[in-house]
XYZ file of C-alpha atoms in Angstrom:
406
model
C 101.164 -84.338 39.892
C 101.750 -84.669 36.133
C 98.634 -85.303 34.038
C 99.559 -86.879 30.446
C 97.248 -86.149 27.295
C 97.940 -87.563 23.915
C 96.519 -86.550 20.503
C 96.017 -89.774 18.644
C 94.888 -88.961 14.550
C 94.188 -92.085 13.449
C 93.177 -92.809 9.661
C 89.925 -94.575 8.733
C 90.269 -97.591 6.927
C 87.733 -99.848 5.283
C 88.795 -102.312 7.799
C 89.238 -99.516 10.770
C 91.331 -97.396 11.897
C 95.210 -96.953 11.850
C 97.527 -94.777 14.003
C 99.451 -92.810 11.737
C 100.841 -90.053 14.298
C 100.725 -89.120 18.184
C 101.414 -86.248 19.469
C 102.232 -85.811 23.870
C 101.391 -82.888 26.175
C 102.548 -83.440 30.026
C 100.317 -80.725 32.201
C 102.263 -80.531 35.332
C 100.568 -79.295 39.007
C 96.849 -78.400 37.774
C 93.954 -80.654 37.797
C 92.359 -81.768 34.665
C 88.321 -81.003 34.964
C 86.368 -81.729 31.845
C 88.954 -81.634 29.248
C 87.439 -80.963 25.751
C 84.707 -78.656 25.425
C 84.132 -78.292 22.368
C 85.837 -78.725 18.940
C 86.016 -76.342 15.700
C 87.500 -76.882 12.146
C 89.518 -74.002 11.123
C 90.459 -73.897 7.379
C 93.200 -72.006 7.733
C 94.132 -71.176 4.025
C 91.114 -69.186 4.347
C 91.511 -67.545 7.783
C 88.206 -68.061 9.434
C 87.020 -70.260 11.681
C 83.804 -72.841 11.018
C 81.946 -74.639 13.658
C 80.074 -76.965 10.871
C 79.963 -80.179 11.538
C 80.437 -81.722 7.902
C 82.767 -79.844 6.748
C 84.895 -81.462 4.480
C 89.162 -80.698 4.410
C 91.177 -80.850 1.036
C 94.273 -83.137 0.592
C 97.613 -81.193 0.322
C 96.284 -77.565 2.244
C 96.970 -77.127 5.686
C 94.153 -77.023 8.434
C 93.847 -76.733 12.064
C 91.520 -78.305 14.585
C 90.936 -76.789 17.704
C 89.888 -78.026 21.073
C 89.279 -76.160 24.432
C 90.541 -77.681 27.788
C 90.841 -75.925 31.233
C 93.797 -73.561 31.973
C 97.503 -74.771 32.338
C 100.828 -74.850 30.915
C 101.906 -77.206 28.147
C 105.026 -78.567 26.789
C 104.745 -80.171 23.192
C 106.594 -83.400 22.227
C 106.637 -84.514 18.709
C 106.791 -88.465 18.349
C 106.014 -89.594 15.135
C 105.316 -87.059 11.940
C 103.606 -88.855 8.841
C 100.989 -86.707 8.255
C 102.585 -83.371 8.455
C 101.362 -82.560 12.398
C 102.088 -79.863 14.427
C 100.478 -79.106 17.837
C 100.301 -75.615 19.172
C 99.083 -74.164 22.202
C 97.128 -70.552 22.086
C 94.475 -69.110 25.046
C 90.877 -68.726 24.335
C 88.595 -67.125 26.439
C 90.520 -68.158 29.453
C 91.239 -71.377 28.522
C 94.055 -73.261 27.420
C 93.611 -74.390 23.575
C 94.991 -76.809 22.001
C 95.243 -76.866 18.140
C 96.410 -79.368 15.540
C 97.922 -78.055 12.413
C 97.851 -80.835 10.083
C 97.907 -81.427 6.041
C 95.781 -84.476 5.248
C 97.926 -86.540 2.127
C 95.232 -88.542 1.089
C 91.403 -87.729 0.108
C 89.807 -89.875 2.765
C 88.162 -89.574 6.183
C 90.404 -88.962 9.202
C 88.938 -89.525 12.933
C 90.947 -87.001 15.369
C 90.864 -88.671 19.080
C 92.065 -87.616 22.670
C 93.548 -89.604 25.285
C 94.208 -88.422 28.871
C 96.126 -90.522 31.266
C 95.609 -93.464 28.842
C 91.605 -92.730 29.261
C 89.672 -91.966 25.776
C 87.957 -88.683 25.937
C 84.342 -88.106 23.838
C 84.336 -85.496 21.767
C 81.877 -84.785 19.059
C 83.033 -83.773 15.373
C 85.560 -85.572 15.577
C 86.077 -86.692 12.198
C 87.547 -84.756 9.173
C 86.002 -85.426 5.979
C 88.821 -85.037 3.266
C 88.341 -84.813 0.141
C 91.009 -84.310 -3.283
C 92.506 -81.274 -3.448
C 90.796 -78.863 -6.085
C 92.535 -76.354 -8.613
C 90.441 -73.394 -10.449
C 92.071 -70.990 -12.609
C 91.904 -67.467 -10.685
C 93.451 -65.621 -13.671
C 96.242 -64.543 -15.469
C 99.608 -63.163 -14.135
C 99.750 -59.532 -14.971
C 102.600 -58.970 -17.167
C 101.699 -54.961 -17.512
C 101.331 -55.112 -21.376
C 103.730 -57.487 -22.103
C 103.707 -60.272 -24.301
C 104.738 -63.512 -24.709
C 105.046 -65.779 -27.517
C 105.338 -69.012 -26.316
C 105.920 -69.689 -22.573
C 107.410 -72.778 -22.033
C 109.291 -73.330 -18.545
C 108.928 -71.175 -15.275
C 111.260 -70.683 -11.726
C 110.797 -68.306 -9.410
C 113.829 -67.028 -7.106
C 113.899 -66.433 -3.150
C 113.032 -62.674 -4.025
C 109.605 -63.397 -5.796
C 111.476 -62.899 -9.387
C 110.142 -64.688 -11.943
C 111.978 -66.233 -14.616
C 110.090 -67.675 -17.795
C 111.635 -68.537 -21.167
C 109.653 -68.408 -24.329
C 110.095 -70.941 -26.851
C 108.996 -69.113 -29.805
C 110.416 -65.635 -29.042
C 113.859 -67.710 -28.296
C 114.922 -65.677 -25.103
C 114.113 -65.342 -21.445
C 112.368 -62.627 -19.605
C 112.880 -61.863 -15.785
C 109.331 -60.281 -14.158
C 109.420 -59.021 -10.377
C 107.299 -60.194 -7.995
C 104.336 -57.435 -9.194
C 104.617 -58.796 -13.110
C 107.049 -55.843 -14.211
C 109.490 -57.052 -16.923
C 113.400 -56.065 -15.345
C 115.307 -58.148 -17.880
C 115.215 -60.068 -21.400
C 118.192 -62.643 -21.969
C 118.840 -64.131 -25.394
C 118.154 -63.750 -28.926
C 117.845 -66.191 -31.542
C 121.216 -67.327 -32.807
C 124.094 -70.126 -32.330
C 126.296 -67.801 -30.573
C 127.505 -68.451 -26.800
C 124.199 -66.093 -25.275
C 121.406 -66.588 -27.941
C 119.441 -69.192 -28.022
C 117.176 -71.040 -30.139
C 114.199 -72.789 -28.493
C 114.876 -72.330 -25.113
C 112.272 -75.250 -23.047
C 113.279 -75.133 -19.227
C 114.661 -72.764 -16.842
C 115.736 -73.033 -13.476
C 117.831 -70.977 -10.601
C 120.928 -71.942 -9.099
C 120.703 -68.898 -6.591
C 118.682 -65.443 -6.827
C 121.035 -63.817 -9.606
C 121.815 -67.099 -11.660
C 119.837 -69.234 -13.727
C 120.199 -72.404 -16.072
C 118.336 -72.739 -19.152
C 117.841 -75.911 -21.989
C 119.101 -74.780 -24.959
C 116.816 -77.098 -27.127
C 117.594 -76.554 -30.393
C 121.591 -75.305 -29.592
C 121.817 -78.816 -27.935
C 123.238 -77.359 -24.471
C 122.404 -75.846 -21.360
C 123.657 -72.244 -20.884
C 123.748 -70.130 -17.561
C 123.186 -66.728 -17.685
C 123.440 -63.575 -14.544
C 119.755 -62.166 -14.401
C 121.326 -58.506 -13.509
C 123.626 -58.273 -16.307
C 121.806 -60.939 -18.813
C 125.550 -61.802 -19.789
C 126.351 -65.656 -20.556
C 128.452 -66.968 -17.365
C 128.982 -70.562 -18.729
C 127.728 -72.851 -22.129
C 128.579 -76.457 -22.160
C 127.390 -79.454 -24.449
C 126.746 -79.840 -28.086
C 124.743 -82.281 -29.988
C 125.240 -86.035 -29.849
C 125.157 -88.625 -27.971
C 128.044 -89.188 -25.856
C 128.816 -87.693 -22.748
C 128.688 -84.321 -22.265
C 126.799 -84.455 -25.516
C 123.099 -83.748 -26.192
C 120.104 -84.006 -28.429
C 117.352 -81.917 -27.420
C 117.615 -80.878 -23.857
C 114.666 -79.799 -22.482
C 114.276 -80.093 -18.897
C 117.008 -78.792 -16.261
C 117.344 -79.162 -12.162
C 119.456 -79.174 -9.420
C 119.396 -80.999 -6.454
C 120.670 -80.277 -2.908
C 124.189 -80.960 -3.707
C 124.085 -78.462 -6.557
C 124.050 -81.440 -9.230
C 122.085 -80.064 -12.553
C 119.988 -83.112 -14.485
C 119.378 -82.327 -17.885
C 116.366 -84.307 -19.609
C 117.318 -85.335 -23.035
C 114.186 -85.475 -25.194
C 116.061 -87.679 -28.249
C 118.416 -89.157 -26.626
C 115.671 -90.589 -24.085
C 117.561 -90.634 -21.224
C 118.706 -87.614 -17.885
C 122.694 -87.024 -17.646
C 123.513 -85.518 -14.024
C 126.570 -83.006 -14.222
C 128.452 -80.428 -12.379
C 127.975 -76.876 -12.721
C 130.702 -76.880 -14.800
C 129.121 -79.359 -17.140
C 131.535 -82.291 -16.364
C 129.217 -85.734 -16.410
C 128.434 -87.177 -13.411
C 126.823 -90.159 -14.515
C 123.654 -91.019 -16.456
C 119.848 -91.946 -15.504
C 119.062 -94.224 -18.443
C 115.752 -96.140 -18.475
C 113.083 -97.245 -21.161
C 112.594 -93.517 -21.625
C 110.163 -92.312 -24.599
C 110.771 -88.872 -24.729
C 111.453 -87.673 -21.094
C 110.146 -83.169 -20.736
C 111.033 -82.633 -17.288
C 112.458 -83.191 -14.464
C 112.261 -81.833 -10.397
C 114.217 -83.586 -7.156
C 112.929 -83.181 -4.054
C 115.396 -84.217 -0.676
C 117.013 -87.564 -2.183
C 114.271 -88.303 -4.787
C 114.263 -87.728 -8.422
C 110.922 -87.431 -10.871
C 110.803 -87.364 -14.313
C 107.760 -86.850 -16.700
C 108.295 -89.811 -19.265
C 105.927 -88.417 -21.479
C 105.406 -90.909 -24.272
C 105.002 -93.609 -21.674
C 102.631 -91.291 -19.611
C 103.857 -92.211 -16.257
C 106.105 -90.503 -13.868
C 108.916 -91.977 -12.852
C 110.806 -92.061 -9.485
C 114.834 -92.735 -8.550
C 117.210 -91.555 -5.934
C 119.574 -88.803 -6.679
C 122.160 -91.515 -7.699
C 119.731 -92.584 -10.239
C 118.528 -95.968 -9.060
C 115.076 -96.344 -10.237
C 112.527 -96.679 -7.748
C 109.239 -96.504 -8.939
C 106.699 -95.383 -11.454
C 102.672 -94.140 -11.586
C 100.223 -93.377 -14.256
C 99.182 -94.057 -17.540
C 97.765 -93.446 -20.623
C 94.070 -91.694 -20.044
C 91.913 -89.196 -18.556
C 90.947 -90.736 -15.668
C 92.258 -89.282 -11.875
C 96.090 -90.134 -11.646
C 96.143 -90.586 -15.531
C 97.985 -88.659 -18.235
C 98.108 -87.827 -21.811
C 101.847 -86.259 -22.439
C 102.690 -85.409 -18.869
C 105.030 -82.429 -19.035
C 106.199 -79.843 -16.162
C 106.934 -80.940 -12.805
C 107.253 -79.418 -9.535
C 106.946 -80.064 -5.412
C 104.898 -77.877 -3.182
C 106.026 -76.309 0.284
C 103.553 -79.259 1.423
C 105.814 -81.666 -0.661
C 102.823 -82.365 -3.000
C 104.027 -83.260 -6.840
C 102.494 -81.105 -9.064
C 102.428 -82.665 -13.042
C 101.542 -80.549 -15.733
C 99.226 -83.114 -17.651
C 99.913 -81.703 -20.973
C 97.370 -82.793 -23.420
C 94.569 -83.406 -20.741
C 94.541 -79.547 -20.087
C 94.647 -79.979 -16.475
C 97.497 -80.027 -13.463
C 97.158 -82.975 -11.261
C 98.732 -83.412 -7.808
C 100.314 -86.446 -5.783
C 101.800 -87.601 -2.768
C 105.532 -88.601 -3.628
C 104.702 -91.901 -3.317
C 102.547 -91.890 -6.094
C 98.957 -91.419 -5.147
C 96.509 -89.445 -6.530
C 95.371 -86.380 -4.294
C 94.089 -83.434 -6.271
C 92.960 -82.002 -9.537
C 91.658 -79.200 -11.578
C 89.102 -79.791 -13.900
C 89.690 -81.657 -17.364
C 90.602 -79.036 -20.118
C 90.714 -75.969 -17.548
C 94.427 -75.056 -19.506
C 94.879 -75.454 -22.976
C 98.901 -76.411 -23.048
C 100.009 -76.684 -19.536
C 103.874 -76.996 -19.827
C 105.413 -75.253 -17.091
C 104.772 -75.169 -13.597
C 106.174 -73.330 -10.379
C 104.851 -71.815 -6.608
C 105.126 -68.741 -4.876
C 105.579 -68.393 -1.496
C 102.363 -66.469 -1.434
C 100.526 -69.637 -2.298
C 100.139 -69.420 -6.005
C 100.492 -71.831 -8.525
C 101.866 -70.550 -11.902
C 101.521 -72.537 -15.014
C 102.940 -71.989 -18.096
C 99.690 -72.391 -21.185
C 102.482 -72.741 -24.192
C 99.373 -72.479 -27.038
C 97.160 -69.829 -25.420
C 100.730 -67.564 -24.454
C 99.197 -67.107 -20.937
C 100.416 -67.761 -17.669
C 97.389 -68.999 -14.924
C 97.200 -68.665 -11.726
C 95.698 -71.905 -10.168
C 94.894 -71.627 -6.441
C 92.851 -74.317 -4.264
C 88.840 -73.933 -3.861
C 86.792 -74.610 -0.903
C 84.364 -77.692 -1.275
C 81.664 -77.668 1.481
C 79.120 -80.344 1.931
């Protein structure tokens, strides 16, 4: 006999609720008894387990509920995924457990229900409170005595290295994964190598980087191990191939590099080589930065305060925010960057604060107003922390989630 049991997380509505994602388990040859137990919240960022009922989840970090049904053998079939839902299986005191990982987008309540052959099962605390995502300021990265002038853009390779290019000091400095300096590139000049105002930096693999050349109008790529210049291409103007103030670089999955052109208000998409691609041009006013993510394309339109959203081909799609201080509002947004959740990050420059979104636009997290002084660069590790570049207090935070309890 083959007992079916579905996982149905619905999300709660003013008006009700709406399926968003079900996940199946078939239980084959064993009886089902009483199937749920009991249910826990795990917070699993923190690695501990809570049985309180009110406890309230943040949008963007990953949780896991767990519920307790007699012993058997699963098999775990994915259907829909729009809420970023895994189901696992793990024993417990002789039972069979079975535990949702999921990352809540939105800062709203979710009910969690179980179905078994088609039949609803009760289960108490079932709903998940969620709330926006929170950011504090933890500290500093420890550069062991070194300083920086005036850190402006931020990457960080496969290896944990960590690549940051200061504006005022005009070169950029390579830190391991412990804050230990192994490299300094550049030196103020016009020469193929030096640089002169150097915004953005980015890495094509773990031993090359690009970096905007503001004030040398071009983007230069330099080997981290040997600091020598591989390639230099573009000059100033405003043709193609030409710039005028580049100051945000990325690549996307086909190795494409977009170059954000503060003057010229507009994004040219090249080869590695530099040859133009084609052009993003929109009502730009004053465009920092620039991240893709899969086939999508952001850019921080600063002046307008909004981001705004094409396709890799550079079809425009859509655009959020505006001027104020308000949740999902921005004064200069600046520094860009998506989240191993795929939550967009924005550096909201002249607020002081980093503010996080789903790609679609909505508003899902926050740290306080004025926390940062300059936030202009932004980045994550894969150990969870978020690095942001504070170009006026020539610091670089480390912003990590808080737990909100009610």
């Amino acid at each position: 006999m083959s007992t079916k049991a579905e996982v149905i997380y619905l999300v709660q509505y003013a008006s009700g609720f709406a399926s968003s994602a079900i996940y199946s388990t078939n239980h084959r040859d064993r009886r089902i008894g009483k199937v749920l137990k009991h249910l826990h919240f795990i917070m699993a960022v923190y690695l501990q387990a809570t049985e309180e009922q009110n406890q309230e989840f943040q949008a963007g970090l990953e949780s896991e509920v767990l519920t307790h049904a007699d012993d058997g053998e699963t098999s775990n079939t994915p259907e829909k995924d729009r809420e970023n839902i895994e189901m696992l299986e793990e024993k417990v005191e002789n039972e069979v457990a079975y535990k949702l990982k999921l990352t809540p987008s939105l800062s709203r309540p979710y009910e969690i229900k179980i179905n078994v052959n088609g039949e609803k099962t009760a289960i108490r605390n079932s709903v998940v409170r969620v709330k926006e995502r929170l950011f504090e300021a933890v500290g500093e990265l420890d550069l062991q005595g070194e300083k920086l002038k005036g850190p402006s853009g931020i990457a960080v390779n496969s290896k944990g290295e960590i690549a940051i290019t200061d504006f005022d000091g005009h070169f950029v400095a390579i830190f391991d994964r412990d804050g230990k300096r192994s490299k300094t590139i550049g030196h103020y000049g016009v020469n193929a190598g030096e640089l002169r105002f150097p915004v953005d930096v980015t890495y094509v693999n773990d031993d090359v980087i690009l970096v905007a050349d503001e004030w040398n109008h071009r983007i230069q790529q330099f080997h981290i191990r040997t600091g020598e210049v591989v390639k230099s291409f573009g000059r100033f103007g405003a043709r193609d191939g030409e710039f005028a103030s580049p100051v945000g670089v990325c690549l996307d999955d086909n190795g494409h590099v977009f170059v954000a052109e503060l003057n010229n208000n507009r994004l040219q998409v090249l080869t590695r080589d530099g040859q133009v691609l084609y052009k993003v041009d929109d009502t730009f006013d004053h465009p920092l930065s620039c991240v893709t993510h899969k086939n999508l394309l952001f850019v921080s339109d600063s002046r307008n305060n909004c981001i705004k959203v094409f396709d890799v081909s550079g079809k425009f799609l859509y655009k959020f925010g505006e001027g104020g201080e308000r949740d999902g509002q921005f004064k200069g947004p600046f520094g860009l960057c998506v989240d191993g959740g795929g939550k967009l990050l924005v550096c909201d420059q002249f607020n002081g604060r980093v503010q996080q979104f789903t790609l679609e636009g909505r508003f899902t997290g926050k740290c306080a107003l004025g926390a940062l002084r300059t936030p202009w660069g932004i980045t994550t590790t894969e150990d969870g922390r978020i690095l942001v570049t504070d170009y006026m207090a020539s610091k670089i935070h480390i912003l990590k989630s808080c737990l909100t309890l009610v």
